[in-house]
Amino acid sequence: MLPPGERIVTARTPDTVAAQLEQLILDGVFRPGQLLPSERRLCDRLDVSRSSLREGLRILRSKGIIETRQGRGSVVAQLVPPRDDNPLMHLFRDHPRTLYDLLEVRALLEGESARLAASRGTPTDRVLITRRYDEMADYVAKAGADSIDVERLARLDHAFHLAICQASHNPVLVHTLQSLTDLLLSSVFASVKHLYHRPRSREMLNRQHARLHRAVIEGKPELARRVALEHLSSIGESLREIDAEDRRLERSAMRLEEWE
Amino acid sequence: MLPPGERIVTARTPDTVAAQLEQLILDGVFRPGQLLPSERRLCDRLDVSRSSLREGLRILRSKGIIETRQGRGSVVAQLVPPRDDNPLMHLFRDHPRTLYDLLEVRALLEGESARLAASRGTPTDRVLITRRYDEMADYVAKAGADSIDVERLARLDHAFHLAICQASHNPVLVHTLQSLTDLLLSSVFASVKHLYHRPRSREMLNRQHARLHRAVIEGKPELARRVALEHLSSIGESLREIDAEDRRLERSAMRLEEWE
DNA sequence: TGTGGTGCACTGGTCTGACCAGTTGTTTTG
DNA sequence: CAAAACAACTGGTCAGACCAGTGCACCACA
């Protein structure tokens, strides 16, 4: 019996081809700028068909490891593809205030996304949005107030908002909002978790989600936008409150340390 | 548009296959979680050999856009960002329709940025904005209509908008807008250039810049926002005109009905 | 003695058709 | 009725052919 979720799969030929060539490049056998052997030669050498070899090369090409020109051959790329560590991460480290700037931008985008979803959303979109909403509402209703799995709730919450955004039918909007959300979660997930822990905040979120869901489903663009804006701005306020409390705790902890 | 220094090369079959399938996914013809038609069927439909089609699928697979299992088929991936770098960046490139989605989001952000600049901008901000505006206006006035260096004008234009955005005092907004602008310029710089080449568009841009500048400097947030929105939407219209004039409607050949 | 054209031997790009190997639903069989 | 066998898909791989660019050696002409 195989472990659930994990699936043993025989390594595909193109993947092993790519891995072997990558290793050769790492080992310095093929150096940057150097011309690789021709495809036919590589087939012989690695003992695979040309189709599989070509798919393997395709993998390396889309990683930016080699560059290919017809009639010429494939060369090992000179530059390592640029890394994308997000410059905003640094901002968060040094300036907590950035969190509220982030919420400001997210509010703008969430608002527009809700507005577009209400005006452009297809029946299919509405079914999906409602499904996400029900999953979230059901979980909140069924789980006792104490036994709530905050991580799971956060995922359901996120899925709901994502469904709305996708109904806007603007991939750029989806992507931009997604990356801001990732940024938010990766930097201050701990704070966001507190939102779900406090009964008062949780009830507020529930009410707002219900209103947002209704506005979108009933096709009321301006209302949807306004509700989304309020939603985000009250999240901001709650985070401010939590922040203020944390500070108080921190101060008292510091005072405690001084005496120990 | 190709990155500078890149040769113009006839589009390879697997690349166009990947681009076509990406477009269909973006259009919602194939939705996340859905099973794609089988490779043989896709070959027939796209009129390419199975080898080329498979290389095309390989491209999508290495971008994380589809997942494939032997004997089962290929499904559109559920999760959008499984990768460390921005996978959708690839998806956006070379898809003309996405351009207008991009402009839609940019309009939203530019509008808010102008509004905030008008309401939060400090005297220093206004001096800087005015300086950028004057540089741009002076250049347009001095240069004869024929002898305009479009690249330089585009830089001045961009600097003006950036100054306004920075006056919003929201680093997240600056960063988000900046990255969308980069995406825009790197993908369709050629089209954008045309805007400056046409006297009619250029005069329109000048007028709108003047009005935007005035609204921000005089501290009229709502006016500034509205002017910025109009600015972006008329850019969109002009690009649509250029696109329509320029060429090829053949892209709409493949649409939903054919796949059902 | 250059020098420009021409051809050939490479390179990758694409197509065809065959067979192997998993998956899944149906049919047969105990 | 359940389990085994089958059939009809799916993707995975292979071999061989031909097309299309590239670059170099060679040769004829100035």
XYZ file of C-alpha atoms (C1' of nucleotides) in Angstrom:
580
model
C 0.000 0.000 0.000
C 1.282 3.396 -0.921
C 1.304 6.225 1.561
C -1.753 8.388 0.924
C -1.161 11.635 -0.888
C 2.303 10.589 -1.911
C 2.505 8.929 -5.273
C 5.429 6.899 -6.427
C 6.058 7.618 -10.023
C 8.827 6.321 -12.226
C 11.114 9.191 -13.147
C 10.319 10.359 -16.663
C 13.082 10.218 -19.206
C 13.124 13.954 -20.053
C 13.394 14.832 -16.367
C 16.389 12.568 -15.835
C 17.958 13.923 -19.025
C 17.566 17.469 -17.711
C 18.922 16.443 -14.331
C 21.971 14.747 -15.853
C 22.822 17.715 -18.069
C 22.295 20.093 -15.179
C 24.692 18.034 -13.086
C 27.264 18.099 -15.878
C 26.975 21.871 -16.029
C 27.278 22.152 -12.265
C 30.341 19.907 -12.379
C 31.928 22.251 -14.870
C 32.026 19.699 -17.688
C 29.969 22.147 -19.735
C 30.855 25.728 -18.894
C 28.810 28.912 -19.387
C 29.070 30.121 -22.966
C 30.153 26.719 -24.161
C 28.382 24.930 -27.004
C 26.743 21.663 -25.941
C 27.194 18.552 -28.106
C 24.551 18.278 -30.822
C 21.197 16.710 -30.026
C 22.020 13.580 -32.023
C 25.294 13.143 -30.187
C 23.615 13.638 -26.815
C 21.001 11.030 -27.760
C 23.732 8.466 -28.394
C 25.631 9.443 -25.285
C 22.627 9.424 -22.906
C 20.950 6.538 -24.706
C 17.537 8.170 -25.159
C 15.451 9.069 -28.178
C 15.702 12.503 -29.676
C 12.124 13.372 -28.633
C 12.883 12.707 -24.981
C 16.187 14.516 -25.218
C 14.496 17.516 -26.785
C 11.894 17.632 -24.020
C 14.749 17.499 -21.534
C 16.464 20.413 -23.257
C 13.135 22.232 -23.227
C 13.113 21.961 -19.438
C 16.587 23.481 -19.184
C 15.638 26.179 -21.682
C 12.612 27.265 -19.707
C 14.778 27.431 -16.599
C 17.083 29.766 -18.510
C 20.004 27.354 -18.183
C 20.638 26.953 -21.903
C 19.904 28.980 -25.011
C 19.280 27.384 -28.377
C 19.467 28.581 -31.966
C 18.531 26.637 -35.032
C 21.503 25.626 -37.111
C 23.846 26.643 -34.334
C 23.229 24.514 -31.280
C 22.627 24.970 -27.597
C 24.938 26.958 -25.358
C 25.076 27.103 -21.591
C 23.642 30.480 -20.568
C 26.076 33.024 -19.196
C 23.842 34.649 -16.621
C 22.069 32.904 -13.814
C 18.399 33.866 -14.020
C 17.707 36.787 -11.669
C 16.331 35.972 -8.238
C 13.157 37.668 -7.158
C 13.399 38.201 -3.444
C 10.765 40.720 -2.715
C 12.207 44.117 -1.837
C 9.123 44.903 0.211
C 10.123 42.251 2.730
C 12.895 44.488 3.953
C 10.447 47.319 4.319
C 8.356 45.282 6.717
C 11.300 44.415 8.860
C 12.231 48.020 9.450
C 8.886 49.784 9.228
C 5.825 48.192 10.805
C 3.775 51.053 9.443
C 4.112 49.467 6.005
C 1.497 46.966 7.088
C -1.141 49.661 6.988
C 0.089 50.919 3.636
C -0.319 47.381 2.409
C -3.847 47.187 3.736
C -4.601 50.481 2.044
C -3.589 49.121 -1.347
C -5.314 45.810 -0.729
C -8.524 47.589 0.168
C -8.375 49.393 -3.144
C -7.862 46.181 -5.076
C -10.343 44.095 -3.068
C -12.918 46.818 -3.520
C -12.483 46.891 -7.265
C -12.374 43.124 -7.424
C -15.699 42.878 -5.551
C -17.202 45.533 -7.786
C -16.133 43.734 -10.964
C -17.237 40.370 -9.599
C -20.697 41.763 -8.941
C -20.952 43.254 -12.400
C -19.080 40.744 -14.557
C -19.459 37.490 -12.628
C -21.019 34.612 -14.562
C -23.484 32.156 -13.020
C -20.607 29.699 -12.676
C -18.604 32.279 -10.772
C -21.487 32.852 -8.403
C -21.868 29.159 -7.750
C -18.159 28.922 -6.927
C -18.241 31.996 -4.703
C -21.252 30.671 -2.844
C -19.619 27.301 -2.418
C -16.550 28.945 -0.860
C -18.751 31.092 1.320
C -20.794 28.119 2.537
C -17.694 26.109 3.345
C -16.443 28.960 5.462
C -19.771 29.739 7.129
C -20.478 26.064 7.805
C -17.125 25.630 9.454
C -17.623 28.629 11.680
C -21.138 27.499 12.583
C -20.236 23.882 13.319
C -16.967 24.371 15.139
C -17.412 25.357 18.755
C -16.014 28.768 19.539
C -13.119 27.171 21.407
C -12.236 24.338 19.077
C -11.681 26.481 15.999
C -8.691 25.590 13.862
C -7.469 29.045 13.027
C -5.243 27.966 10.163
C -8.084 26.169 8.470
C -10.413 29.114 8.908
C -7.804 31.420 7.426
C -7.533 29.140 4.396
C -11.296 29.072 3.903
C -11.420 32.848 4.286
C -8.702 33.273 1.729
C -10.394 30.891 -0.709
C -13.588 32.935 -0.464
C -11.845 36.188 -1.292
C -9.897 34.521 -4.078
C -13.099 33.219 -5.653
C -14.498 36.735 -5.717
C -11.335 38.074 -7.262
C -11.336 35.398 -9.952
C -14.885 36.366 -10.853
C -13.532 39.775 -11.828
C -12.075 38.055 -14.916
C -8.970 40.174 -14.706
C -5.904 37.927 -14.324
C -3.675 40.898 -13.553
C -5.906 41.883 -10.680
C -5.907 38.312 -9.387
C -2.168 38.105 -9.550
C -1.472 41.474 -7.976
C -3.873 40.884 -5.124
C -2.498 37.393 -4.640
C 1.051 38.573 -4.304
C 0.078 41.286 -1.834
C -1.844 38.735 0.204
C 1.105 36.361 0.215
C 3.267 39.207 1.394
C 0.810 40.051 4.129
C 0.471 36.481 5.342
C 4.156 35.701 5.260
C 5.042 38.809 7.233
C 2.325 39.146 9.789
C 0.497 35.838 9.814
C 0.791 35.764 13.573
C -1.100 39.031 13.905
C -3.731 37.970 11.414
C -4.275 34.790 13.406
C -5.238 36.900 16.386
C -8.134 38.264 14.395
C -9.716 34.832 14.300
C -8.943 34.152 17.940
C -10.932 37.056 19.279
C -14.644 36.392 19.310
C -15.497 40.030 18.693
C -13.310 40.306 15.583
C -14.512 36.945 14.346
C -18.147 37.945 14.530
C -17.369 41.149 12.730
C -15.593 39.243 9.964
C -18.525 36.854 9.655
C -21.028 39.657 9.313
C -18.914 41.407 6.709
C -18.371 38.222 4.735
C -22.104 37.618 4.673
C -22.782 41.126 3.418
C -20.020 40.902 0.835
C -21.277 37.563 -0.400
C -24.784 38.887 -0.733
C -23.788 42.037 -2.558
C -21.730 40.099 -5.093
C -24.323 37.385 -5.671
C -27.114 39.899 -6.043
C -25.043 41.811 -8.574
C -24.737 45.105 -6.739
C -21.324 46.443 -7.815
C -21.142 49.645 -5.803
C -22.452 48.019 -2.652
C -19.973 45.153 -3.043
C -17.154 47.602 -3.415
C -18.172 49.569 -0.351
C -18.572 46.461 1.793
C -15.132 45.196 0.729
C -13.596 48.557 1.605
C -15.228 48.523 5.033
C -14.083 44.956 5.532
C -10.464 45.808 4.890
C -10.546 49.003 6.882
C -12.008 47.258 9.923
C -9.320 44.581 9.620
C -6.840 47.433 9.750
C -8.437 48.831 12.854
C -8.465 45.477 14.606
C -4.815 44.974 13.804
C -4.081 48.397 15.237
C -5.847 47.422 18.435
C -3.965 44.149 18.657
C -0.757 45.999 17.987
C -1.471 48.452 20.778
C -2.176 45.609 23.223
C 0.975 43.808 22.195
C 2.960 46.921 22.852
C 1.513 47.198 26.344
C 2.421 43.580 26.996
C 5.876 44.113 25.637
C 6.433 47.103 27.853
C 5.373 45.257 30.932
C 7.539 42.326 29.956
C 10.495 44.637 29.616
C 9.815 46.096 32.984
C 9.675 42.588 34.363
C 13.019 41.714 32.832
C 14.675 44.698 34.339
C 14.011 43.300 37.766
C 15.068 39.771 37.278
C 8.386 43.265 -27.382
C 11.610 41.357 -27.176
C 14.214 42.258 -24.609
C 16.978 44.429 -26.081
C 19.736 42.493 -27.746
C 17.409 39.639 -28.552
C 17.242 38.506 -32.152
C 13.983 38.389 -33.960
C 13.284 34.796 -34.673
C 10.315 33.064 -36.240
C 8.068 31.806 -33.470
C 8.630 28.124 -32.828
C 5.651 25.817 -32.939
C 5.838 24.640 -29.307
C 5.975 28.249 -28.119
C 2.874 29.222 -30.022
C 1.142 26.078 -28.794
C 1.948 27.041 -25.214
C 0.816 30.610 -25.832
C -2.488 29.493 -27.341
C -3.253 27.152 -24.468
C -2.300 29.847 -21.965
C -4.701 32.238 -23.629
C -7.480 29.676 -23.443
C -6.778 29.212 -19.742
C -6.722 32.962 -19.185
C -10.013 33.281 -21.030
C -11.544 30.708 -18.730
C -12.164 28.181 -21.487
C -10.075 25.751 -19.452
C -10.508 26.369 -15.748
C -8.255 25.345 -12.849
C -8.806 21.704 -11.954
C -10.279 20.909 -15.328
C -8.935 18.094 -17.497
C -7.521 19.267 -20.803
C -8.436 17.418 -24.020
C -6.098 14.534 -24.741
C -2.839 15.148 -26.567
C -4.126 13.480 -29.743
C -7.227 15.642 -29.718
C -5.195 18.809 -29.142
C -2.898 17.870 -32.036
C -5.884 17.668 -34.368
C -7.366 20.858 -33.070
C -4.188 22.971 -33.113
C -2.917 21.303 -36.285
C 0.532 20.426 -34.998
C 2.388 17.180 -34.528
C 2.309 15.394 -31.224
C 6.028 16.069 -30.642
C 5.539 19.812 -30.945
C 2.414 19.702 -28.842
C 4.216 17.747 -26.150
C 7.042 20.286 -26.082
C 4.410 22.986 -25.740
C 2.818 21.154 -22.821
C 6.292 20.742 -21.342
C 6.636 24.530 -21.312
C 3.360 24.932 -19.423
C 4.303 22.141 -17.056
C 7.607 23.728 -16.155
C 5.781 26.968 -15.450
C 3.482 25.063 -13.122
C 0.421 25.893 -15.189
C -0.602 22.304 -15.839
C -0.002 18.954 -14.148
C 0.169 15.698 -16.051
C -0.213 12.042 -15.112
C 0.273 9.104 -17.378
C -2.936 7.392 -18.320
C -4.964 10.211 -16.832
C -4.290 13.401 -18.744
C -3.280 16.997 -18.048
C -5.186 19.249 -15.675
C -4.951 23.006 -15.197
C -3.145 23.540 -11.904
C -5.290 24.594 -8.955
C -2.755 26.669 -7.091
C -1.603 29.771 -8.832
C 1.767 30.414 -7.200
C 3.577 27.162 -6.446
C 6.886 28.633 -7.590
C 9.337 30.921 -5.890
C 9.464 33.484 -8.668
C 6.394 35.015 -10.241
C 4.999 32.324 -12.518
C 2.230 34.469 -13.898
C 4.727 36.963 -15.204
C 5.489 34.446 -17.923
C 1.813 33.895 -18.459
C 1.145 37.568 -19.002
C 3.790 38.149 -21.586
C 2.698 37.999 -25.220
C -1.019 38.043 -24.502
C -2.508 41.219 -25.968
C -5.798 40.911 -24.124
C -3.949 40.934 -20.816
C -2.707 44.394 -21.710
C -6.129 45.855 -21.092
C -6.526 43.967 -17.845
C -3.214 45.463 -16.849
C -4.349 48.950 -17.769
C -7.505 48.436 -15.759
C -5.540 47.691 -12.611
C -3.066 50.468 -13.308
C -5.887 52.967 -13.698
C -7.143 51.984 -10.287
C -3.745 52.428 -8.678
C -2.832 55.600 -10.579
C -6.160 57.099 -9.630
C -5.670 56.374 -5.964
C -2.077 57.523 -6.139
C -3.133 60.860 -7.650
C -5.850 61.238 -5.051
C -3.464 60.580 -2.174
C -0.818 62.823 -3.693
C -3.301 65.695 -3.867
C -4.407 65.176 -0.275
C -1.186 64.087 1.458
C 1.489 65.675 -0.693
C 3.912 67.961 1.121
C 5.275 71.207 -0.345
C 8.454 69.345 -1.205
C 6.457 66.733 -3.097
C 4.756 69.459 -5.081
C 8.021 71.075 -6.000
C 9.337 67.737 -7.237
C 6.176 66.948 -9.173
C 6.223 70.376 -10.799
C 9.882 69.987 -11.696
C 9.156 66.660 -13.421
C 6.184 68.178 -15.172
C 8.164 71.156 -16.425
C 10.946 68.967 -17.741
C 8.431 66.977 -19.717
C 6.433 69.977 -20.943
C 9.574 71.893 -21.891
C 10.865 69.003 -23.914
C 7.611 68.615 -25.778
C 7.444 72.372 -26.446
C 11.039 72.758 -27.596
C 11.405 69.654 -29.696
C 9.898 69.983 -33.148
C 7.025 67.619 -33.723
C 9.177 65.494 -36.007
C 12.414 65.438 -34.093
C 11.002 64.018 -30.876
C 13.062 61.354 -29.167
C 10.294 59.003 -28.132
C 12.371 57.036 -25.643
C 13.366 60.195 -23.828
C 9.810 61.470 -23.734
C 8.646 58.143 -22.324
C 11.259 58.430 -19.566
C 10.156 61.968 -18.697
C 6.531 60.874 -18.699
C 7.299 57.989 -16.420
C 9.279 60.207 -14.053
C 6.310 62.551 -13.769
C 3.908 59.784 -12.837
C 6.423 58.291 -10.438
C 6.787 61.625 -8.655
C 3.044 61.772 -8.140
C 2.962 58.240 -6.851
C 5.776 58.919 -4.412
C 3.830 61.881 -3.072
C 1.164 59.398 -1.956
C 3.586 58.370 0.793
C 2.570 54.768 0.449
C 5.634 52.639 -0.420
C 3.492 49.603 -1.157
C 1.523 51.585 -3.687
C 4.733 52.857 -5.260
C 6.174 49.392 -5.469
C 3.052 47.731 -6.848
C 2.525 50.384 -9.474
C 6.186 50.281 -10.383
C 6.157 46.561 -10.976
C 3.037 46.758 -13.109
C 4.612 49.539 -15.145
C 7.746 47.471 -15.651
C 5.608 44.601 -16.846
C 3.741 46.905 -19.200
C 6.867 48.443 -20.655
C 8.742 45.187 -21.023
C 5.861 43.533 -22.821
C 4.400 46.184 -25.057
C 6.895 49.004 -25.192
C 6.606 49.045 -28.962
C 2.885 49.755 -28.784
C 3.342 52.405 -26.141
C 5.894 54.109 -28.333
C 3.261 54.553 -31.001
C 1.289 56.714 -28.617
C 4.013 59.317 -28.668
C 4.474 59.084 -32.391
C 0.935 60.105 -33.251
C 0.378 63.841 -32.974
C -3.237 63.401 -31.923
C -2.426 61.035 -29.060
C 0.506 63.188 -28.009
C -1.620 66.306 -27.706
C -4.166 64.381 -25.716
C -1.475 63.139 -23.340
C -0.135 66.667 -22.928
C -3.524 68.077 -22.062
C -4.193 65.316 -19.557
C -0.796 65.708 -17.945
C -1.418 69.421 -17.540
C -4.785 68.820 -15.909
C -3.376 66.090 -13.663
C -0.500 68.294 -12.609
C -2.827 71.134 -11.771
C -5.267 69.009 -9.796
C -2.486 67.524 -7.679
C -0.714 70.815 -7.062
C -3.922 72.610 -6.162
C -4.758 69.823 -3.726
C -7.970 68.576 -5.280
C -8.007 64.849 -4.497
C -11.180 63.769 -6.247
C -10.432 65.795 -9.347
C -6.920 64.372 -9.470
C -8.271 60.871 -9.201
C -10.801 61.413 -11.954
C -8.240 62.967 -14.292
C -5.852 60.075 -13.720
C -8.598 57.572 -14.484
C -9.504 59.380 -17.684
C -5.838 59.519 -18.602
C -5.392 55.775 -18.299
C -8.660 54.930 -19.981
C -7.879 57.099 -22.976
C -4.466 55.448 -23.209
C -6.333 52.168 -23.354
C -8.575 53.433 -26.106
C -5.676 54.694 -28.170
C -3.882 51.387 -27.834
C -7.031 49.622 -28.933
C -7.186 51.828 -32.001
C -3.562 51.160 -32.824
C -4.090 47.471 -32.299
C -7.136 47.422 -34.532
C -5.355 49.322 -37.259
C -2.197 47.331 -37.054
C -3.208 43.814 -37.709
C -4.481 40.315 -37.225
C -7.825 39.400 -35.838
C -7.022 35.770 -36.487
C -6.349 35.276 -32.818
C -10.053 35.068 -32.140
C -10.290 31.994 -34.335
C -10.193 29.714 -31.353
C -12.957 30.320 -28.895
C -15.115 28.583 -26.432
C -17.603 26.927 -28.751
C -15.000 24.914 -30.620
C -13.891 23.185 -27.460
C -17.195 21.962 -26.197
C 46.302 37.122 -54.900
C 42.363 38.260 -53.218
C 37.408 37.964 -53.016
C 32.894 36.673 -53.619
C 29.811 32.964 -54.613
C 28.378 28.186 -54.056
C 27.733 23.870 -52.059
C 27.880 20.650 -48.543
C 27.949 19.050 -43.989
C 26.626 20.203 -40.078
C 22.997 22.254 -36.522
C 18.097 22.394 -34.502
C 12.774 22.121 -35.872
C 8.931 19.367 -37.197
C 6.249 15.492 -38.639
C 4.698 10.553 -38.836
C 3.498 6.287 -37.080
C 4.460 2.793 -34.104
C 4.659 0.650 -29.593
C 4.996 0.740 -24.304
C 2.773 1.779 -19.890
C -0.506 3.438 -16.738
C -5.846 4.356 -15.797
C -10.617 3.415 -15.940
C -14.927 1.495 -16.971
C -17.155 -2.680 -18.835
C -17.660 -7.364 -19.452
C -16.880 -11.917 -18.458
C -16.199 -15.532 -15.275
C -15.833 -18.114 -10.884
C -22.401 -10.985 -6.422
C -17.519 -10.326 -6.373
C -13.277 -10.788 -8.611
C -10.665 -11.298 -12.654
C -10.028 -10.267 -17.517
C -10.651 -7.253 -21.133
C -11.037 -3.018 -23.954
C -10.492 1.633 -24.735
C -8.775 5.282 -23.514
C -4.719 8.293 -21.444
C 0.388 9.956 -21.561
C 5.526 8.197 -22.408
C 8.985 6.776 -25.575
C 11.102 5.511 -29.707
C 12.853 5.429 -34.644
C 13.377 7.561 -38.915
C 12.393 10.892 -42.241
C 12.507 15.551 -44.067
C 12.690 20.809 -43.613
C 15.280 25.007 -42.397
C 18.881 27.732 -40.739
C 24.381 28.144 -40.102
C 28.992 28.138 -41.103
C 32.958 26.647 -43.286
C 35.768 24.884 -47.110
C 36.362 25.261 -51.677
C 36.512 27.056 -56.198
C 35.904 30.279 -60.018
C 36.354 34.800 -61.385
C 38.244 39.520 -61.185
